Short mmCIF file of C-alpha atoms in Angstrom, two decimals:
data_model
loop_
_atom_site.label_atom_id
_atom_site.label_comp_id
_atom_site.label_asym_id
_atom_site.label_seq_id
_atom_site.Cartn_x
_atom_site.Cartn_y
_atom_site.Cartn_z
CA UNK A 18 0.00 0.00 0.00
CA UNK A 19 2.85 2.16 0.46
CA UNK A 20 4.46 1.80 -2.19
CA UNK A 21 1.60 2.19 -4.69
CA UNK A 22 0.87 5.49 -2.47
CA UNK A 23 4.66 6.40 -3.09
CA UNK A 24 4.29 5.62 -6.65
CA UNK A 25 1.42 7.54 -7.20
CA UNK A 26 2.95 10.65 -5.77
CA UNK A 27 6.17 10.45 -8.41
CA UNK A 28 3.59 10.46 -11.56
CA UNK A 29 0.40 12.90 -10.27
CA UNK A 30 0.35 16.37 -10.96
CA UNK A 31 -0.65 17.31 -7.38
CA UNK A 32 3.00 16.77 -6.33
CA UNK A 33 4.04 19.70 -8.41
CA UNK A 34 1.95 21.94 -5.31
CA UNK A 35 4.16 20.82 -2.30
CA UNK A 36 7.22 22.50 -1.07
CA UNK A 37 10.10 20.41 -1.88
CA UNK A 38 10.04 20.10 2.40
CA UNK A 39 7.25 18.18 2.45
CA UNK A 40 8.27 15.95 -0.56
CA UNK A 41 11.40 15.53 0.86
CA UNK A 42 9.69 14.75 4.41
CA UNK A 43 6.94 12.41 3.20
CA UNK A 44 9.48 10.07 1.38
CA UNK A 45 11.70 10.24 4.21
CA UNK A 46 8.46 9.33 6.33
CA UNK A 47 7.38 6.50 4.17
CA UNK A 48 10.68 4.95 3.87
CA UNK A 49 11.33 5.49 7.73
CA UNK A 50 8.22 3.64 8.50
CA UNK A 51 8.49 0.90 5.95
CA UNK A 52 12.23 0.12 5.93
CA UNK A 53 11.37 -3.54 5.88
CA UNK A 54 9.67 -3.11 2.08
CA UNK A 55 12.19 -3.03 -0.39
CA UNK A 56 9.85 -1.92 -2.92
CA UNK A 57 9.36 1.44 -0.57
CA UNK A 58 12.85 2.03 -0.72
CA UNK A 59 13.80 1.34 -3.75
CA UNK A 60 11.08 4.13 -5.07
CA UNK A 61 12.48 6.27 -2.29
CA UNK A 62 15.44 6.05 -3.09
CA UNK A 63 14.42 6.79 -7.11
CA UNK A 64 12.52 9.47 -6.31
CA UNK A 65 15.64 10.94 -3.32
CA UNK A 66 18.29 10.41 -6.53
CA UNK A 67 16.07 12.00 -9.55
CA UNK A 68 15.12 14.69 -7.18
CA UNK A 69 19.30 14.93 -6.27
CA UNK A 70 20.26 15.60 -9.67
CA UNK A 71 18.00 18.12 -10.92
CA UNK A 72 17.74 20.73 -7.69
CA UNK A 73 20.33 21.76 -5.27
CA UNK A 74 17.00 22.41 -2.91
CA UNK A 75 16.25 18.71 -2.65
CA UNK A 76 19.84 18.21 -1.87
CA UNK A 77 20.02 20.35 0.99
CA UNK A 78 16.53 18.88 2.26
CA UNK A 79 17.81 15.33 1.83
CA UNK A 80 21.11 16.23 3.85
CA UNK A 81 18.98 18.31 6.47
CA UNK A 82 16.38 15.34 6.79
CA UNK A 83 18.97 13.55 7.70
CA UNK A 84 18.30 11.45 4.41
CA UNK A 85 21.73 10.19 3.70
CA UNK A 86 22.27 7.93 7.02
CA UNK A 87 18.58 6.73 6.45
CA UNK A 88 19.67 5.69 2.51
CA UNK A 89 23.11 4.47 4.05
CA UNK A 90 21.31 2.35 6.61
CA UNK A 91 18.51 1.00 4.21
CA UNK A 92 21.28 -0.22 1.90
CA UNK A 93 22.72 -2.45 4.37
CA UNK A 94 18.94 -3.31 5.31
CA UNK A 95 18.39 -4.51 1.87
CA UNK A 96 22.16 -5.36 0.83
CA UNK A 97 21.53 -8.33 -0.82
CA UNK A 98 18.20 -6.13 -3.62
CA UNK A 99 20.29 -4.66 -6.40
CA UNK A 100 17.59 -2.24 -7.26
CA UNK A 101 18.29 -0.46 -3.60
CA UNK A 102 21.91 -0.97 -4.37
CA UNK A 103 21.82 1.12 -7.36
CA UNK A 104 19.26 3.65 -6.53
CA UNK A 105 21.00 4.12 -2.74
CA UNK A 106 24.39 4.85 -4.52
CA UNK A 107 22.54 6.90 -7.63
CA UNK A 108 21.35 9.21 -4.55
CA UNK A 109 24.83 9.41 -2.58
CA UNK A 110 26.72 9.92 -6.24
CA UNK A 111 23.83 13.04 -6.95
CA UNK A 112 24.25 14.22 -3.70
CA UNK A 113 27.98 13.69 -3.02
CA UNK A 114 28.61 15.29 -7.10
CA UNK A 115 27.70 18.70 -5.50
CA UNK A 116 30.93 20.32 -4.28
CA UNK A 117 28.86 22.18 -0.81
CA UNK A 118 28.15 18.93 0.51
CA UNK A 119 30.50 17.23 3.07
CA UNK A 120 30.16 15.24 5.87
CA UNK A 121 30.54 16.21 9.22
CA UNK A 122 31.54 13.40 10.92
CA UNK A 123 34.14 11.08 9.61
CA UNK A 124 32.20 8.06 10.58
CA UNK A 125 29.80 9.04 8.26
CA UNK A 126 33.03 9.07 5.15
CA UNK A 127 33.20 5.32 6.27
CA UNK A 128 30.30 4.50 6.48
CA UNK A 129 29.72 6.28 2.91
CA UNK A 130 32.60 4.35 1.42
CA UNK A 131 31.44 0.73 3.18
CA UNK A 132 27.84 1.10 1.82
CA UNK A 133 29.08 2.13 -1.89
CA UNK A 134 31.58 -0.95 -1.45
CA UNK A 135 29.23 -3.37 -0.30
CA UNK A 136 26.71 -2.52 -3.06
CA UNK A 137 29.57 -3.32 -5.77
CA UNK A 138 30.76 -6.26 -4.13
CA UNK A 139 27.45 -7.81 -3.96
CA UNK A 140 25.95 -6.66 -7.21
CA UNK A 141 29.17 -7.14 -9.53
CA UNK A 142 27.20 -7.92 -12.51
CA UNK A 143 24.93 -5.06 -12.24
CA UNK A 144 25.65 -2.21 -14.36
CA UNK A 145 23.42 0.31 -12.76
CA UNK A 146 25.03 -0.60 -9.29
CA UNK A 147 28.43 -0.19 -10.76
CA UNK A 148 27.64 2.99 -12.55
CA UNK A 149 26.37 4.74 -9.85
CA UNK A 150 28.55 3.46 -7.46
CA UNK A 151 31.79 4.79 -9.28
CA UNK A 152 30.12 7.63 -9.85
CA UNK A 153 29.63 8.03 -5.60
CA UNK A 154 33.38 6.71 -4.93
CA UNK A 155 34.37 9.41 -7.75
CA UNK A 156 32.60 12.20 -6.15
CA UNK A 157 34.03 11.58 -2.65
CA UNK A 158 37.60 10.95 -4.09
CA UNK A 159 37.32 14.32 -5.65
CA UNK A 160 36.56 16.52 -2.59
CA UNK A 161 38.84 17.40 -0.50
CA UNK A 162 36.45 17.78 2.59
CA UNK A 163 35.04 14.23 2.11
CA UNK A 164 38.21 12.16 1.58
CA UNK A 165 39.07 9.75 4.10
#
């Protein structure tokens, strides 16, 4: 049921009328609540990444939501479902390819770098994992604020 809700939301016209907050915030919501469905998290996580690449706004509600521990923690959840694999790291690589992001806490690097790792090692064959797992590894190699 959550999913379909979640689903709906991505494709209706009525989304285009809420503040990117409370876009941000219901996904966040639904995913929080329903961490045990991948299929919630995986269109989470497709919405968080699309969102990520298109508007620096979503970014900085993801980060403030504290949305990139949640993504970090449902990938390990659901380490073994490609589709979260490549959709978690599509939303760190969006997030991580603008340069005002950093993290604050060097746990966080780690954890960053364990959770992209983990997806790549588990889903070798899978070219969407691998693409947007480079692309996160890349984007954290390239700033000096996030290297470990």
């Amino acid at each position: 049921m959550a999913r379909k809700k979640l689903v709906q939301e991505r494709t209706s016209i009525s989304h285009l009328n809420r503040t990117m907050s409370e876009e941000i915030a219901s996904i966040m919501a639904r995913m929080t609540l329903n961490r045990d469905s991948v299929d919630v998290v995986v269109d989470g996580c497709a919405a968080w990444m699309e969102r990520a690449a298109v508007s620096d706004d979503a970014i900085r509600k993801i980060i403030s939501a504290g949305g990139m521990m949640l993504v970090m923690d449902l990938m390990s959840r659901h380490h073994m479902d490609a589709r979260v694999a490549a959709n978690g790291c599509g939303v760190l690589a969006n997030v991580l390819a603008k340069e005002q992001f950093t993290f604050t806490e060097s746990h966080a690097k780690g954890q960053s770098v364990g959770a992209v790792m983990l997806a790549m090692k588990q889903h070798r064959h899978d070219l969407a994992v691998m693409t947007n797992g480079c692309a996160a590894l890349t984007h954290l190699a390239t700033n000096d604020e996030n290297r470990i």
